[in-house]
Amino acid sequence: MSQTVDRALSILPLLAEGPADLGQVADRLGVHKSTALRLLRTLHEHGLVYRQSDQRYRLGARLFALAQEAMENLDVREIAHPHLVRLNENCGHTVHLAVYEENEVLYIDKVESRYPVRMYSRIGKPVAITVAAVAKLLLADLPEHERRAVAEKLDYPSYTARSTPNAAAFLRELEKVREQGWATDLGGHEESINCVAAPIRGADGRIVAAMSVSAPNVVVTADELLTLLPLVRRTADAISGEYSGRTPVKGTV
Amino acid sequence: MSQTVDRALSILPLLAEGPADLGQVADRLGVHKSTALRLLRTLHEHGLVYRQSDQRYRLGARLFALAQEAMENLDVREIAHPHLVRLNENCGHTVHLAVYEENEVLYIDKVESRYPVRMYSRIGKPVAITVAAVAKLLLADLPEHERRAVAEKLDYPSYTARSTPNAAAFLRELEKVREQGWATDLGGHEESINCVAAPIRGADGRIVAAMSVSAPNVVVTADELLTLLPLVRRTADAISGEYSGRTPVKGTV
DNA sequence: AGCAGTGTTGCAATTCTTGCAACACTCATT
DNA sequence: AATGAGTGTTGCAAGAATTGCAACACTGCT
């Protein structure tokens, strides 16, 4: 582990909170101003940090571009996308695709609802991991000890009365989800929004991603939404088949 | 400028192209494997890099989270958002907000069209800088020499027959945009999509962001879209007023 | 004008990084 | 089964790169 790089990278989350000037950065890093300056300069050269007109630093444009590019190169995403679109054309609701990665679950694709009432979410945004249907699927597939470890570490915010209250309840829910092979979120994140989700599996049977259909109560009831489950599962299975059948592209680029 | 950090950061764009293993990274960096390993480890600790099951590295989830967080903390975005939503409610079309930063223009907010036909774009994605209406406005405001320098450096892809063909034409267009104070893109990016854009200015009169309304031909003709120009400009001006009137919040946290 | 606050540079000490070479490990092949 | 190629990993010593200092610019205030 490199100390210099470690310090430089520590600047990024710091600036994500909001712009900061040289002194503030140096203080929070616990280094001399001149050191902070040189680190910031290096970050700047790579476009990860931008210096605004008031001389303060904030995160730079290249960061967004990098994130976008990385996302678009994800194999699952590429394969899944047309399926998601087709599903959206069939049912009209918002369709999400999400992956798990080191204690975070995040949306990597989204097709917006055709209905005027939309739910708030954004590609790249970490999802409410304790309640989202896709998160339950992704976590349920972890090896038992790891699942436990993650569940203990999490916070359990009470978004609504039906939010998962604590680790024990979450682990029970994960066990159920694991057995039935699909998951729901019925108003656990936002009072009036329900989701049904199904897993996408790789060749080895492990879950590599999860997809969901979400709709607000005012458009369809939870029961009506549940009737879409077979369709969602079929779509997920189709993606799984295509994903695992494919020989991994080992580009030498 | 720090060599170590420089090398570490060079890994990111490399991985943005696609996953790579240790050897590939070391080669492309021109350093020993052990060095590359230690850099990758540091990046990994910060979540910027993820090690997938086949041991290859790719960009990590934290990168997306950082980009998201940074975006949501942008002052202009925060102020503009409700205005964009209102504009969308009035006209029904897709509304974009974009900023310029070191040779790139990128969308920082978007409100989707109410019509079923949507245009492809994504928050955080760099825009087609040579044709987009918002890009014209943002570049037109640069000091003359810088504008020239940027225009020379750019590529001019022929998205459609009406795309800006070269630097000379682009500079002429920028001059026109600069004088009239608004911009359009009539099928320059995608054959059937038109946009009108207006600038958002800070207290000093400089353009800090630009917003646009976009719609495909099949919904409204270019002429009809142009009738929205006054509304777009009024919205942009309202945002400008609110943005420049506000005293900068100097939070210590 | 003078002053406080902030950002910037040259330099010497020493810390931190680097490359090497040897070692583990996995996987495919004979 | 065993060998070998390919890849990832670690300890160590040499040397290079980073660090903090202190002095210097610069800007905006009082």
Coordinates of C-alpha atoms (C1' of nucleotides) in Angstrom, one line a residue:
Chain A
M1 CA 0.0 0.0 0.0
S2 CA 1.4 3.3 -1.1
Q3 CA 1.2 6.2 1.4
T4 CA 1.4 8.9 -1.2
V5 CA -1.4 7.4 -3.3
D6 CA -3.4 6.7 -0.2
R7 CA -3.3 10.3 0.8
A8 CA -4.1 11.5 -2.7
L9 CA -7.1 9.2 -2.9
S10 CA -8.4 10.3 0.5
I11 CA -8.9 13.7 -1.0
L12 CA -11.6 12.5 -3.3
P13 CA -14.3 11.6 -0.7
L14 CA -13.4 14.7 1.1
L15 CA -14.2 16.8 -2.0
A16 CA -17.3 14.8 -2.7
E17 CA -18.8 16.5 0.4
G18 CA -18.3 19.8 -1.3
P19 CA -15.6 22.2 -2.5
A20 CA -12.6 22.9 -0.2
D21 CA -9.6 25.1 -0.3
L22 CA -6.0 24.1 0.0
G23 CA -5.8 24.7 3.8
Q24 CA -8.9 22.6 4.5
V25 CA -7.6 19.8 2.4
A26 CA -4.2 19.9 4.1
D27 CA -5.8 20.0 7.6
R28 CA -8.1 17.1 7.0
L29 CA -5.3 15.0 5.5
G30 CA -2.9 15.9 8.3
V31 CA -0.2 17.0 6.0
H32 CA 1.6 20.2 5.1
K33 CA 0.0 22.6 2.7
S34 CA 2.7 22.2 0.2
T35 CA 2.2 18.4 0.2
A36 CA -1.5 18.8 -0.3
L37 CA -0.9 21.2 -3.1
R38 CA 1.3 18.8 -5.0
L39 CA -1.2 16.0 -4.5
L40 CA -4.1 18.2 -5.7
R41 CA -2.0 19.2 -8.7
T42 CA -1.5 15.6 -9.7
L43 CA -5.2 14.9 -9.3
H44 CA -5.9 18.0 -11.4
E45 CA -3.7 16.8 -14.2
H46 CA -5.7 13.7 -14.4
G47 CA -8.9 15.7 -14.4
L48 CA -10.2 14.1 -11.2
V49 CA -10.2 17.4 -9.5
Y50 CA -11.2 20.8 -10.8
R51 CA -10.3 24.2 -9.6
Q52 CA -13.2 26.6 -9.6
S53 CA -13.0 30.3 -10.1
D54 CA -12.8 31.0 -6.3
Q55 CA -9.7 28.8 -6.2
R56 CA -11.4 26.1 -4.3
Y57 CA -11.2 22.5 -5.5
R58 CA -14.0 20.1 -6.2
L59 CA -14.3 16.8 -8.1
G60 CA -13.7 17.0 -11.8
A61 CA -15.4 16.0 -15.0
R62 CA -13.2 13.1 -15.8
L63 CA -14.5 11.3 -12.8
F64 CA -18.0 11.3 -14.3
A65 CA -16.7 10.3 -17.7
L66 CA -14.7 7.4 -16.1
A67 CA -17.7 6.2 -14.2
Q68 CA -19.9 6.3 -17.3
E69 CA -17.4 4.5 -19.4
A70 CA -16.8 1.8 -16.8
M71 CA -20.5 1.2 -16.5
E72 CA -21.1 0.9 -20.2
N73 CA -18.4 -1.8 -20.4
L74 CA -20.0 -4.1 -18.0
D75 CA -20.9 -7.3 -19.8
V76 CA -24.1 -8.0 -17.9
R77 CA -25.4 -4.5 -18.6
E78 CA -24.8 -4.8 -22.3
I79 CA -26.5 -8.1 -22.6
A80 CA -29.4 -7.2 -20.3
H81 CA -30.3 -3.8 -21.8
P82 CA -32.4 -4.9 -24.7
H83 CA -34.3 -7.3 -22.5
L84 CA -35.0 -4.6 -20.0
V85 CA -36.3 -2.3 -22.7
R86 CA -38.6 -5.1 -24.0
L87 CA -39.9 -5.7 -20.5
N88 CA -40.6 -2.0 -20.1
E89 CA -42.5 -2.0 -23.4
N90 CA -44.6 -4.9 -22.2
C91 CA -45.5 -3.7 -18.7
G92 CA -44.8 0.1 -18.8
H93 CA -43.2 0.3 -15.4
T94 CA -39.7 1.3 -14.3
V95 CA -37.2 -1.4 -14.8
H96 CA -33.9 -1.5 -12.9
L97 CA -30.7 -3.6 -13.2
A98 CA -28.3 -3.7 -10.2
V99 CA -25.1 -5.4 -9.1
Y100 CA -23.4 -6.0 -5.7
E101 CA -19.9 -5.0 -5.0
E102 CA -18.1 -4.8 -1.7
N103 CA -20.9 -3.8 0.7
E104 CA -22.7 -1.7 -1.9
V105 CA -25.5 -2.4 -4.3
L106 CA -25.9 -0.1 -7.2
Y107 CA -28.1 0.5 -10.2
I108 CA -26.3 0.0 -13.4
D109 CA -29.2 0.4 -15.7
K110 CA -32.7 1.8 -15.7
V111 CA -35.6 2.1 -18.1
E112 CA -38.1 4.7 -17.0
S113 CA -41.7 4.2 -16.5
R114 CA -44.2 5.2 -19.2
Y115 CA -46.5 6.5 -16.5
P116 CA -46.2 10.1 -15.4
V117 CA -45.5 9.2 -11.8
R118 CA -41.8 8.2 -11.6
M119 CA -39.7 6.9 -8.8
Y120 CA -36.6 8.6 -7.7
S121 CA -33.4 6.7 -8.5
R122 CA -30.4 7.1 -10.6
I123 CA -27.9 5.0 -12.4
G124 CA -24.8 4.7 -10.3
K125 CA -26.5 5.6 -7.1
P126 CA -26.1 3.2 -4.3
V127 CA -29.5 1.6 -3.4
A128 CA -31.2 1.3 -0.1
I129 CA -29.5 -2.0 0.6
T130 CA -31.6 -3.1 3.6
V131 CA -34.9 -2.9 1.8
A132 CA -34.6 -2.9 -2.0
A133 CA -35.7 -6.1 -3.7
V134 CA -32.6 -6.3 -5.9
A135 CA -30.4 -5.9 -2.9
K136 CA -32.0 -8.7 -1.0
L137 CA -31.4 -11.1 -3.9
L138 CA -27.8 -10.1 -4.3
L139 CA -27.0 -10.4 -0.6
A140 CA -28.9 -13.6 -0.2
D141 CA -26.5 -15.3 -2.6
L142 CA -23.4 -14.5 -0.6
P143 CA -21.8 -17.3 1.4
E144 CA -23.4 -17.6 4.8
H145 CA -20.6 -16.1 6.9
E146 CA -20.1 -13.2 4.6
R147 CA -23.8 -12.5 4.5
R148 CA -23.8 -12.5 8.3
A149 CA -20.9 -10.2 8.4
V150 CA -22.4 -7.7 6.0
A151 CA -25.8 -7.8 7.7
E152 CA -24.2 -7.0 11.1
K153 CA -22.3 -4.0 9.6
L154 CA -25.2 -2.3 8.0
D155 CA -27.4 0.5 9.2
Y156 CA -31.1 -0.1 9.2
P157 CA -32.8 3.2 8.6
S158 CA -36.5 3.4 9.1
Y159 CA -37.6 4.7 5.7
T160 CA -41.1 3.6 6.4
A161 CA -43.0 1.5 8.9
R162 CA -42.3 -1.6 6.7
S163 CA -38.5 -1.1 6.4
T164 CA -36.3 -3.9 7.6
P165 CA -35.7 -3.0 11.3
N166 CA -32.5 -4.9 12.1
A167 CA -29.9 -7.5 11.1
A168 CA -31.8 -10.4 12.5
A169 CA -34.9 -9.6 10.5
F170 CA -32.8 -8.9 7.4
L171 CA -31.1 -12.3 7.6
R172 CA -34.4 -14.0 8.0
E173 CA -35.7 -12.2 4.9
L174 CA -32.6 -13.1 3.0
E175 CA -33.1 -16.8 3.9
K176 CA -36.6 -16.6 2.5
V177 CA -35.5 -14.8 -0.6
R178 CA -32.8 -17.4 -1.1
E179 CA -35.2 -20.2 -1.0
Q180 CA -37.9 -18.7 -3.2
G181 CA -35.5 -17.3 -5.8
W182 CA -37.2 -13.9 -6.1
A183 CA -37.8 -10.9 -3.9
T184 CA -40.1 -8.0 -3.3
D185 CA -40.0 -4.7 -1.6
L186 CA -43.5 -3.7 -0.6
G187 CA -43.3 -0.1 0.6
G188 CA -40.2 -0.7 2.5
H189 CA -38.3 2.2 1.0
E190 CA -41.0 4.6 0.0
E191 CA -44.5 4.2 1.4
S192 CA -46.2 4.0 -1.9
I193 CA -43.8 2.1 -4.1
N194 CA -43.6 -1.7 -4.6
C195 CA -41.0 -3.8 -6.5
V196 CA -40.6 -7.3 -7.7
A197 CA -37.1 -8.6 -8.5
A198 CA -35.5 -11.7 -10.0
P199 CA -31.9 -12.8 -10.2
I200 CA -29.6 -13.1 -13.1
R201 CA -27.1 -16.0 -12.8
G202 CA -23.8 -16.8 -14.4
A203 CA -22.7 -20.1 -15.7
D204 CA -21.7 -21.3 -12.3
G205 CA -25.2 -20.5 -10.8
R206 CA -24.0 -17.6 -8.7
I207 CA -26.0 -14.4 -8.9
V208 CA -24.2 -11.8 -10.9
A209 CA -27.0 -9.1 -11.1
A210 CA -30.6 -8.6 -10.2
M211 CA -33.4 -6.9 -12.0
S212 CA -36.7 -5.4 -10.8
V213 CA -39.9 -3.8 -11.8
S214 CA -41.1 -1.0 -9.7
A215 CA -44.4 0.9 -9.6
P216 CA -46.3 3.2 -7.3
N217 CA -49.5 2.2 -5.6
V218 CA -51.4 4.8 -7.5
V219 CA -50.7 3.0 -10.8
V220 CA -51.0 -0.7 -9.7
T221 CA -51.6 -2.4 -6.4
A222 CA -49.0 -4.7 -4.9
D223 CA -51.1 -7.7 -5.9
E224 CA -51.3 -6.6 -9.5
L225 CA -47.6 -6.0 -9.5
L226 CA -47.0 -9.5 -8.3
T227 CA -48.8 -10.9 -11.3
L228 CA -45.9 -9.7 -13.3
L229 CA -43.5 -11.9 -11.4
P230 CA -43.5 -14.7 -14.0
L231 CA -42.7 -12.3 -16.7
V232 CA -39.9 -10.7 -14.7
R233 CA -38.4 -14.1 -13.9
R234 CA -38.6 -15.2 -17.5
T235 CA -36.8 -12.1 -18.6
A236 CA -34.1 -12.6 -15.9
D237 CA -33.7 -16.2 -17.0
A238 CA -33.3 -15.1 -20.6
I239 CA -30.6 -12.7 -19.7
S240 CA -28.9 -15.4 -17.5
G241 CA -28.9 -17.8 -20.5
E242 CA -27.4 -15.3 -22.8
Y243 CA -24.8 -14.2 -20.2
S244 CA -23.6 -17.6 -19.2
G245 CA -23.6 -19.1 -22.7
R246 CA -21.2 -16.5 -24.0
T247 CA -17.5 -17.3 -24.1
P248 CA -15.7 -14.6 -22.1
V249 CA -14.2 -12.1 -24.5
K250 CA -10.5 -11.9 -23.7
G251 CA -9.5 -8.8 -25.7
T252 CA -5.8 -8.1 -25.8
V253 CA -6.5 -4.4 -26.5
Chain B
M1 CA 3.5 16.5 -9.3
S2 CA 3.8 13.2 -7.7
Q3 CA 5.1 10.3 -9.7
T4 CA 3.5 7.6 -7.6
V5 CA 0.1 9.2 -7.7
D6 CA 0.5 9.9 -11.3
R7 CA 1.1 6.3 -12.1
A8 CA -1.7 5.1 -9.9
L9 CA -4.2 7.5 -11.5
S10 CA -3.1 6.4 -15.0
I11 CA -4.5 3.0 -14.1
L12 CA -8.1 4.4 -14.0
P13 CA -8.5 5.3 -17.7
L14 CA -6.8 2.1 -18.6
L15 CA -9.3 0.1 -16.7
A16 CA -12.2 2.2 -18.0
E17 CA -11.5 0.5 -21.4
G18 CA -12.2 -2.8 -19.8
P19 CA -10.9 -5.3 -17.2
A20 CA -7.2 -6.0 -17.1
D21 CA -5.0 -8.3 -15.2
L22 CA -1.9 -7.4 -13.2
G23 CA 0.6 -8.1 -16.1
Q24 CA -1.3 -5.9 -18.5
V25 CA -1.5 -3.1 -16.1
A26 CA 2.2 -3.3 -15.3
D27 CA 3.1 -3.4 -19.0
R28 CA 1.0 -0.4 -19.9
L29 CA 2.3 1.6 -17.0
G30 CA 5.9 0.6 -17.8
V31 CA 6.6 -0.6 -14.3
H32 CA 7.4 -3.8 -12.5
K33 CA 4.5 -6.1 -11.6
S34 CA 5.1 -5.7 -7.9
T35 CA 4.8 -2.0 -8.3
A36 CA 1.6 -2.2 -10.2
L37 CA 0.3 -4.7 -7.6
R38 CA 0.9 -2.2 -4.8
L39 CA -0.7 0.6 -6.7
L40 CA -3.7 -1.5 -7.5
R41 CA -4.0 -2.6 -3.9
T42 CA -4.1 1.0 -2.8
L43 CA -6.8 1.9 -5.4
H44 CA -8.7 -1.2 -4.2
E45 CA -8.6 -0.1 -0.6
H46 CA -10.3 3.1 -1.6
G47 CA -12.9 1.2 -3.6
L48 CA -11.9 2.8 -6.9
V49 CA -10.9 -0.5 -8.3
Y50 CA -12.6 -3.9 -8.0
R51 CA -11.2 -7.3 -8.3
Q52 CA -13.6 -9.6 -10.1
S53 CA -13.8 -13.3 -9.7
D54 CA -11.3 -14.1 -12.5
Q55 CA -8.7 -12.0 -10.6
R56 CA -8.8 -9.2 -13.2
Y57 CA -9.3 -5.6 -12.1
R58 CA -11.9 -3.2 -13.2
L59 CA -13.2 0.1 -11.9
G60 CA -15.0 0.0 -8.6
A61 CA -18.3 1.0 -7.2
R62 CA -17.0 3.8 -5.1
L63 CA -16.2 5.7 -8.3
F64 CA -19.9 5.9 -9.2
A65 CA -20.9 6.9 -5.7
L66 CA -18.3 9.6 -5.7
A67 CA -19.4 11.0 -9.0
Q68 CA -23.0 11.0 -7.9
E69 CA -22.3 12.7 -4.6
A70 CA -20.2 15.3 -6.3
M71 CA -22.9 16.0 -8.8
E72 CA -25.6 16.4 -6.2
N73 CA -23.6 18.9 -4.4
L74 CA -23.2 21.3 -7.3
D75 CA -24.8 24.6 -6.4
V76 CA -26.2 25.3 -9.9
R77 CA -27.8 21.9 -10.1
E78 CA -29.5 22.3 -6.8
I79 CA -30.9 25.7 -7.6
A80 CA -31.8 24.8 -11.2
H81 CA -33.6 21.5 -10.6
P82 CA -37.0 22.7 -9.5
H83 CA -37.0 25.2 -12.4
L84 CA -36.2 22.4 -14.8
V85 CA -39.0 20.2 -13.5
R86 CA -41.5 23.1 -13.8
L87 CA -40.4 23.7 -17.4
N88 CA -40.9 20.0 -18.2
E89 CA -44.4 20.1 -16.7
N90 CA -45.2 23.1 -18.9
C91 CA -43.9 21.8 -22.2
G92 CA -43.6 18.0 -21.7
H93 CA -40.2 17.7 -23.4
T94 CA -36.8 16.5 -22.2
V95 CA -34.9 19.2 -20.3
H96 CA -31.2 19.1 -19.8
L97 CA -28.7 21.1 -17.7
A98 CA -25.0 21.1 -18.6
V99 CA -21.7 22.6 -17.5
Y100 CA -18.4 23.1 -19.2
E101 CA -15.1 21.9 -17.6
E102 CA -11.7 21.6 -19.2
N103 CA -12.6 20.7 -22.7
E104 CA -15.6 18.7 -21.8
V105 CA -19.3 19.5 -21.6
L106 CA -21.4 17.3 -19.5
Y107 CA -25.0 16.9 -18.5
I108 CA -25.5 17.3 -14.8
D109 CA -29.3 17.1 -14.7
K110 CA -32.1 15.8 -16.8
V111 CA -35.8 15.7 -16.7
E112 CA -37.3 13.1 -19.0
S113 CA -39.8 13.8 -21.7
R114 CA -43.4 12.9 -21.0
Y115 CA -43.7 11.6 -24.5
P116 CA -43.0 8.0 -25.2
V117 CA -40.2 8.7 -27.7
R118 CA -37.1 9.6 -25.6
M119 CA -33.7 10.8 -26.6
Y120 CA -30.6 8.9 -25.5
S121 CA -28.5 10.8 -23.0
R122 CA -27.4 10.3 -19.5
I123 CA -26.4 12.4 -16.6
G124 CA -22.7 12.5 -16.3
K125 CA -22.1 11.6 -19.9
P126 CA -20.0 14.0 -21.9
V127 CA -22.1 15.6 -24.6
A128 CA -21.4 15.8 -28.4
I129 CA -19.5 19.1 -27.9
T130 CA -19.4 20.2 -31.5
V131 CA -23.1 20.1 -32.1
A132 CA -25.1 20.2 -28.9
A133 CA -26.9 23.5 -28.3
V134 CA -25.8 23.7 -24.7
A135 CA -22.1 23.1 -25.7
K136 CA -22.3 26.0 -28.1
L137 CA -23.4 28.3 -25.4
L138 CA -20.8 27.2 -22.9
L139 CA -17.9 27.4 -25.4
A140 CA -19.1 30.7 -26.9
D141 CA -18.5 32.3 -23.6
L142 CA -14.9 31.4 -23.3
P143 CA -12.3 34.1 -23.9
E144 CA -11.5 34.4 -27.5
H145 CA -8.0 32.7 -27.5
E146 CA -9.2 29.8 -25.4
R147 CA -12.2 29.3 -27.6
R148 CA -10.0 29.1 -30.6
A149 CA -7.6 26.7 -28.9
V150 CA -10.4 24.4 -27.9
A151 CA -12.1 24.5 -31.3
E152 CA -8.8 23.6 -33.0
K153 CA -8.2 20.6 -30.7
L154 CA -11.7 19.1 -31.2
D155 CA -12.7 16.3 -33.5
Y156 CA -15.7 17.0 -35.7
P157 CA -17.5 13.7 -36.2
S158 CA -20.2 13.7 -38.9
Y159 CA -23.1 12.5 -36.8
T160 CA -25.5 13.7 -39.5
A161 CA -25.4 15.8 -42.6
R162 CA -26.0 18.9 -40.5
S163 CA -23.2 18.3 -38.0
T164 CA -20.6 21.0 -37.6
P165 CA -18.0 20.0 -40.2
N166 CA -14.8 21.7 -38.9
A167 CA -13.2 24.3 -36.5
A168 CA -13.8 27.3 -38.8
A169 CA -17.5 26.6 -39.1
F170 CA -17.7 25.9 -35.4
L171 CA -16.1 29.2 -34.5
R172 CA -18.5 31.1 -36.8
E173 CA -21.4 29.4 -35.1
L174 CA -20.0 30.2 -31.7
E175 CA -19.8 33.9 -32.7
K176 CA -23.4 33.9 -33.8
V177 CA -24.5 32.1 -30.6
R178 CA -22.5 34.6 -28.5
E179 CA -24.3 37.5 -30.1
Q180 CA -27.8 36.2 -30.0
G181 CA -27.5 34.7 -26.5
W182 CA -29.2 31.4 -27.2
A183 CA -28.4 28.4 -29.3
T184 CA -30.0 25.6 -31.2
D185 CA -29.1 22.1 -32.5
L186 CA -31.3 21.2 -35.4
G187 CA -30.6 17.6 -36.3
G188 CA -26.9 18.0 -35.9
H189 CA -26.5 15.1 -33.5
E190 CA -29.4 12.9 -34.3
E191 CA -31.2 13.4 -37.6
S192 CA -34.6 13.7 -36.0
I193 CA -33.9 15.6 -32.8
N194 CA -33.9 19.3 -32.3
C195 CA -32.9 21.4 -29.2
V196 CA -33.1 25.0 -28.1
A197 CA -30.8 26.2 -25.3
A198 CA -30.3 29.2 -23.1
P199 CA -27.5 30.2 -20.8
I200 CA -27.4 30.5 -17.0
R201 CA -25.1 33.3 -15.8
G202 CA -23.4 34.0 -12.5
A203 CA -23.2 37.4 -10.8
D204 CA -20.3 38.4 -13.0
G205 CA -22.2 37.7 -16.2
R206 CA -20.1 34.7 -17.1
I207 CA -22.0 31.6 -18.2
V208 CA -21.9 29.0 -15.5
A209 CA -24.3 26.5 -17.1
A210 CA -26.7 26.0 -20.0
M211 CA -30.1 24.4 -20.2
S212 CA -32.0 23.0 -23.2
V213 CA -35.2 21.6 -24.3
S214 CA -35.1 18.7 -26.8
A215 CA -37.7 17.0 -28.8
P216 CA -37.8 14.6 -31.7
N217 CA -39.4 15.7 -35.1
V218 CA -42.2 13.2 -34.7
V219 CA -43.5 15.1 -31.7
V220 CA -42.9 18.7 -32.7
T221 CA -41.3 20.4 -35.7
A222 CA -38.3 22.5 -35.3
D223 CA -40.4 25.6 -35.8
E224 CA -42.8 24.6 -33.1
L225 CA -39.9 23.9 -30.8
L226 CA -38.5 27.4 -31.5
T227 CA -41.7 29.0 -30.2
L228 CA -40.6 27.7 -26.8
L229 CA -37.5 29.8 -26.8
P230 CA -38.9 32.7 -24.8
L231 CA -40.0 30.2 -22.1
V232 CA -36.6 28.5 -22.0
R233 CA -34.9 31.9 -21.7
R234 CA -37.2 33.0 -19.0
T235 CA -36.5 29.9 -17.0
A236 CA -32.7 30.2 -17.5
D237 CA -32.9 33.9 -16.4
A238 CA -34.8 32.9 -13.3
I239 CA -32.2 30.4 -12.4
S240 CA -29.4 32.9 -13.1
G241 CA -31.1 35.4 -10.8
E242 CA -31.4 32.9 -8.0
Y243 CA -27.9 31.6 -8.5
S244 CA -26.1 35.0 -8.5
G245 CA -28.2 36.5 -5.8
R246 CA -27.3 33.9 -3.3
T247 CA -24.4 34.5 -1.0
P248 CA -21.9 31.6 -1.3
V249 CA -22.4 29.1 1.5
K250 CA -19.1 28.7 3.2
G251 CA -19.8 25.6 5.2
T252 CA -16.8 24.4 7.4
V253 CA -17.9 20.8 7.1
Chain C
dA1 C1' -0.6 51.8 3.2
dG2 C1' -0.2 48.1 5.8
dC3 C1' -1.8 43.6 7.1
dA4 C1' -3.8 39.1 7.3
dG5 C1' -4.8 35.2 4.8
dT6 C1' -3.8 32.0 1.2
dG7 C1' -1.2 29.9 -2.4
dT8 C1' 3.5 28.8 -4.3
dT9 C1' 8.5 27.5 -4.8
dG10 C1' 13.6 25.7 -3.7
dC11 C1' 16.0 22.9 -0.8
dA12 C1' 17.9 19.2 2.2
dA13 C1' 16.7 15.2 5.0
dT14 C1' 14.8 11.0 5.1
dT15 C1' 11.1 8.4 4.3
dC16 C1' 8.8 5.8 0.9
dT17 C1' 8.8 3.6 -3.3
dT18 C1' 10.9 0.7 -6.6
dG19 C1' 12.8 -3.4 -8.9
dC20 C1' 14.7 -7.6 -8.2
dA21 C1' 14.7 -12.4 -7.3
dA22 C1' 12.7 -16.1 -5.0
dC23 C1' 8.6 -18.1 -3.7
dA24 C1' 3.5 -19.8 -3.8
dC25 C1' -0.3 -21.0 -6.4
dT26 C1' -3.5 -22.4 -10.1
dC27 C1' -4.4 -24.5 -14.2
dA28 C1' -3.4 -27.0 -18.6
dT29 C1' -0.8 -30.3 -20.7
dT30 C1' 2.0 -34.4 -21.4
Chain D
dA1 C1' 0.1 -38.0 -11.8
dA2 C1' 3.5 -35.1 -12.6
dT3 C1' 5.6 -31.3 -15.0
dG4 C1' 5.7 -26.8 -16.5
dA5 C1' 4.0 -22.4 -17.9
dG6 C1' 1.8 -18.5 -16.4
dT7 C1' 0.4 -15.4 -12.8
dG8 C1' 0.2 -13.3 -8.4
dT9 C1' 2.7 -12.3 -4.0
dT10 C1' 6.4 -11.1 -0.4
dG11 C1' 11.2 -9.5 1.8
dC12 C1' 14.9 -6.7 1.1
dA13 C1' 18.4 -3.3 0.0
dA14 C1' 19.4 0.7 -3.1
dG15 C1' 18.0 4.7 -4.5
dA16 C1' 14.8 7.9 -5.9
dA17 C1' 10.9 10.6 -4.8
dT18 C1' 8.2 12.8 -1.2
dT19 C1' 8.0 15.6 2.7
dG20 C1' 8.0 19.7 5.7
dC21 C1' 10.2 23.8 6.3
dA22 C1' 10.8 28.6 5.6
dA23 C1' 10.8 32.3 2.8
dC24 C1' 8.4 34.4 -0.9
dA25 C1' 4.3 36.1 -4.0
dC26 C1' -0.2 37.6 -4.3
dT27 C1' -4.9 39.1 -3.3
dG28 C1' -8.3 41.4 -0.8
dC29 C1' -9.3 43.9 3.5
dT30 C1' -9.4 47.3 7.1

